[in-house]
Coordinates of C-alpha atoms in Angstrom, one line a residue:
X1 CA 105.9 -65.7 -1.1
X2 CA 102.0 -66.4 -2.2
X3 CA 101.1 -69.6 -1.0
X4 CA 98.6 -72.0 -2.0
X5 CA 97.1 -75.0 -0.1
X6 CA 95.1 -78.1 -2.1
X7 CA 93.5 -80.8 -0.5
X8 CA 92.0 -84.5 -2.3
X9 CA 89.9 -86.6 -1.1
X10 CA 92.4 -89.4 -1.9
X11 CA 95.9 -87.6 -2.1
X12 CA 98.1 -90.8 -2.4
X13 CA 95.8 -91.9 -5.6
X14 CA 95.7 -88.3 -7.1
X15 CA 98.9 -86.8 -6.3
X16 CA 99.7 -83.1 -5.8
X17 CA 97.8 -81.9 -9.3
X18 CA 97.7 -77.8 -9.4
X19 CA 95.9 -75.9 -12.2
X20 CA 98.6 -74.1 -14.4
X21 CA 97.9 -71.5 -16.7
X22 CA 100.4 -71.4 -19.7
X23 CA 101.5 -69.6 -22.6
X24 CA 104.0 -68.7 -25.2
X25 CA 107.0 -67.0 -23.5
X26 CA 107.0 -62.6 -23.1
X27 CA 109.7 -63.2 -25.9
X28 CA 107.8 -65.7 -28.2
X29 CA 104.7 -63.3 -27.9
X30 CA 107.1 -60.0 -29.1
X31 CA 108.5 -61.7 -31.9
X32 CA 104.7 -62.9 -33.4
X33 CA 103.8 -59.6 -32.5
X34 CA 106.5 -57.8 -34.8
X35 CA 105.6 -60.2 -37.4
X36 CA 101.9 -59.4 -37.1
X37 CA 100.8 -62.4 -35.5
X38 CA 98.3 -62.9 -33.2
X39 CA 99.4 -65.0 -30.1
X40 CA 97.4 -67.5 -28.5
X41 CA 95.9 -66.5 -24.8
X42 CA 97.0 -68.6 -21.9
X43 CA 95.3 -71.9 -21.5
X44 CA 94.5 -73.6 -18.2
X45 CA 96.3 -77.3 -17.8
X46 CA 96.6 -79.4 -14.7
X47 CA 100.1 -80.4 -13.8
X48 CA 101.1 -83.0 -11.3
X49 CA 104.0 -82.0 -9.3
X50 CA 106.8 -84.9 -9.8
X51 CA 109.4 -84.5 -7.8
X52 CA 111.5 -87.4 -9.5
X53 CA 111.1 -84.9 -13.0
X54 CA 114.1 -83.1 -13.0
X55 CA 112.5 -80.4 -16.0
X56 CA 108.8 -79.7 -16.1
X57 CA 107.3 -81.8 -18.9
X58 CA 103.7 -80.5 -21.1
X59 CA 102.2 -83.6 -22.5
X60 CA 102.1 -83.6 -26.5
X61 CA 100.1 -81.6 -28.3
X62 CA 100.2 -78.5 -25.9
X63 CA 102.7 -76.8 -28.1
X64 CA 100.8 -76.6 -31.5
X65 CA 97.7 -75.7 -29.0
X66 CA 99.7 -73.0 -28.2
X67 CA 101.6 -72.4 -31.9
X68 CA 105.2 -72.8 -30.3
X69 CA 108.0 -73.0 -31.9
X70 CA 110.8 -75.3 -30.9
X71 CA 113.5 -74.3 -29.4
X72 CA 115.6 -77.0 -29.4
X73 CA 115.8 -81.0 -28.2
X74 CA 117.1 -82.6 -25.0
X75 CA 117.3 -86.5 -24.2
X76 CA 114.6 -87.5 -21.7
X77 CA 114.9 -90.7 -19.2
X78 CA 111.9 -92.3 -17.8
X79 CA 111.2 -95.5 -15.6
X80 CA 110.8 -97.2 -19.2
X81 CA 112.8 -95.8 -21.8
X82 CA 116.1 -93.8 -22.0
X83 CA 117.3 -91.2 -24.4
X84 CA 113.9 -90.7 -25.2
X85 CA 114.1 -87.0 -27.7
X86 CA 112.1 -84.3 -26.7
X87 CA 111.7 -81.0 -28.0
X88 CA 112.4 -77.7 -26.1
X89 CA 109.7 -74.8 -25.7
X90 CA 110.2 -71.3 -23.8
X91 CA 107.0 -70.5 -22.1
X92 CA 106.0 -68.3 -19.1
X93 CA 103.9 -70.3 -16.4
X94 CA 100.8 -69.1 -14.0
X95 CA 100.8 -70.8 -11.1
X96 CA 98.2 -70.8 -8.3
X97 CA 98.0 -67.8 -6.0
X98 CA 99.8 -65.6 -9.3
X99 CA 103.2 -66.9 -9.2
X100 CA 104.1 -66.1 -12.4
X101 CA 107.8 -67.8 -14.1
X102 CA 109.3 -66.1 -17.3
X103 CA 111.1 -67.9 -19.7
X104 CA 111.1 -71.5 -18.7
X105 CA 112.3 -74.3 -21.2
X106 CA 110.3 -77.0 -20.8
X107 CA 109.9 -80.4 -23.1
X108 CA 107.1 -81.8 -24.4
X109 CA 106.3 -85.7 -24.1
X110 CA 103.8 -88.1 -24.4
X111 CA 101.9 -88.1 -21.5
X112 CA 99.3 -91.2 -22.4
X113 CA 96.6 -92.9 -20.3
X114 CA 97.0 -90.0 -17.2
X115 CA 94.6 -87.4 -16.4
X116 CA 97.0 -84.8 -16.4
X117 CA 98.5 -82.2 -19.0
X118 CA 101.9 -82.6 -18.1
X119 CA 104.7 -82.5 -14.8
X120 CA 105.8 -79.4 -12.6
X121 CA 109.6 -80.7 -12.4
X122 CA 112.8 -79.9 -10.0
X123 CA 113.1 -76.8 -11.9
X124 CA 110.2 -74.9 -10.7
X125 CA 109.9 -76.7 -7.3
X126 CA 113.8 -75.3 -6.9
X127 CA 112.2 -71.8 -6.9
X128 CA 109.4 -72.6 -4.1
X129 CA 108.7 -74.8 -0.8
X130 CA 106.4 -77.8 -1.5
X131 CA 104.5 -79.3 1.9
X132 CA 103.1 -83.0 1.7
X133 CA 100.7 -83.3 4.4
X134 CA 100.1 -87.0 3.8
X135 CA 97.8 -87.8 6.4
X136 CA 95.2 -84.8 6.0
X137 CA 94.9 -85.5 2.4
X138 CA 96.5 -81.6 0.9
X139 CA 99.3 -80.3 0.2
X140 CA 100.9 -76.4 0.4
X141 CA 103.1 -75.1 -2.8
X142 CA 104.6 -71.7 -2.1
X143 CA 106.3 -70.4 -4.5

């Protein structure tokens, strides 16, 4: 299980923010293929991992960055709204030390006035081990 350890100089103000490399999904990337299209490469984003996010959320605009297509929509609940719409994207996630995931439905939501490009959620984290070393200022994902 590749394993990756991160440290801040202020962890508590940060939070546990990985880089993320992501892309359409194998199966997006096939079907713009057959139709002669050209897909987009991966793109490096920086994800904070939210462990109160039940689905890994990209913030708003990733998707026509990466020419997506929806693939459905799902009601999101946050501390200040609920039933908030979302739409649904397959894509296939990087993560540090090569842990790659295939085919993961994510949403995409506005994400404004953070330094981030979006939220590593439950769904991924249920795949891994995730170590908060509060006091030394890192954390460990192993996934």
């Amino acid at each position: 299980m590749p394993c990756s350890t991160t440290g801040s100089s202020n962890l508590q103000q940060t939070g546990p923010v990985i880089e993320v490399f992501i892309s359409p999904s194998a199966a997006l990337r096939k079907q713009l293929e057959i139709q002669g299209k050209t897909s987009v490469a991966p793109v490096k984003k920086s994800f904070l991992i939210d462990t109160g996010a039940s689905s890994t959320v990209m913030k708003t605009g990733i998707a026509k960055e990466l020419g997506l297509i929806p693939k459905g929509q799902i009601p999101v609940h946050t501390p200040s709204s609920t039933n908030f719409v979302c739409y649904t994207y397959d894509v296939d996630f990087i993560l540090p030390q090569h842990a790659a995931i295939s085919n993961l439905l994510v949403c995409e939501a506005p994400l404004e006035g953070q330094d981030i490009d979006g939220l590593l959620g439950r769904d991924i984290l249920r795949m891994g081990i995730l170590i908060y070393t509060g006091y030394a200022n890192q954390f460990t994902l192993a996934m």
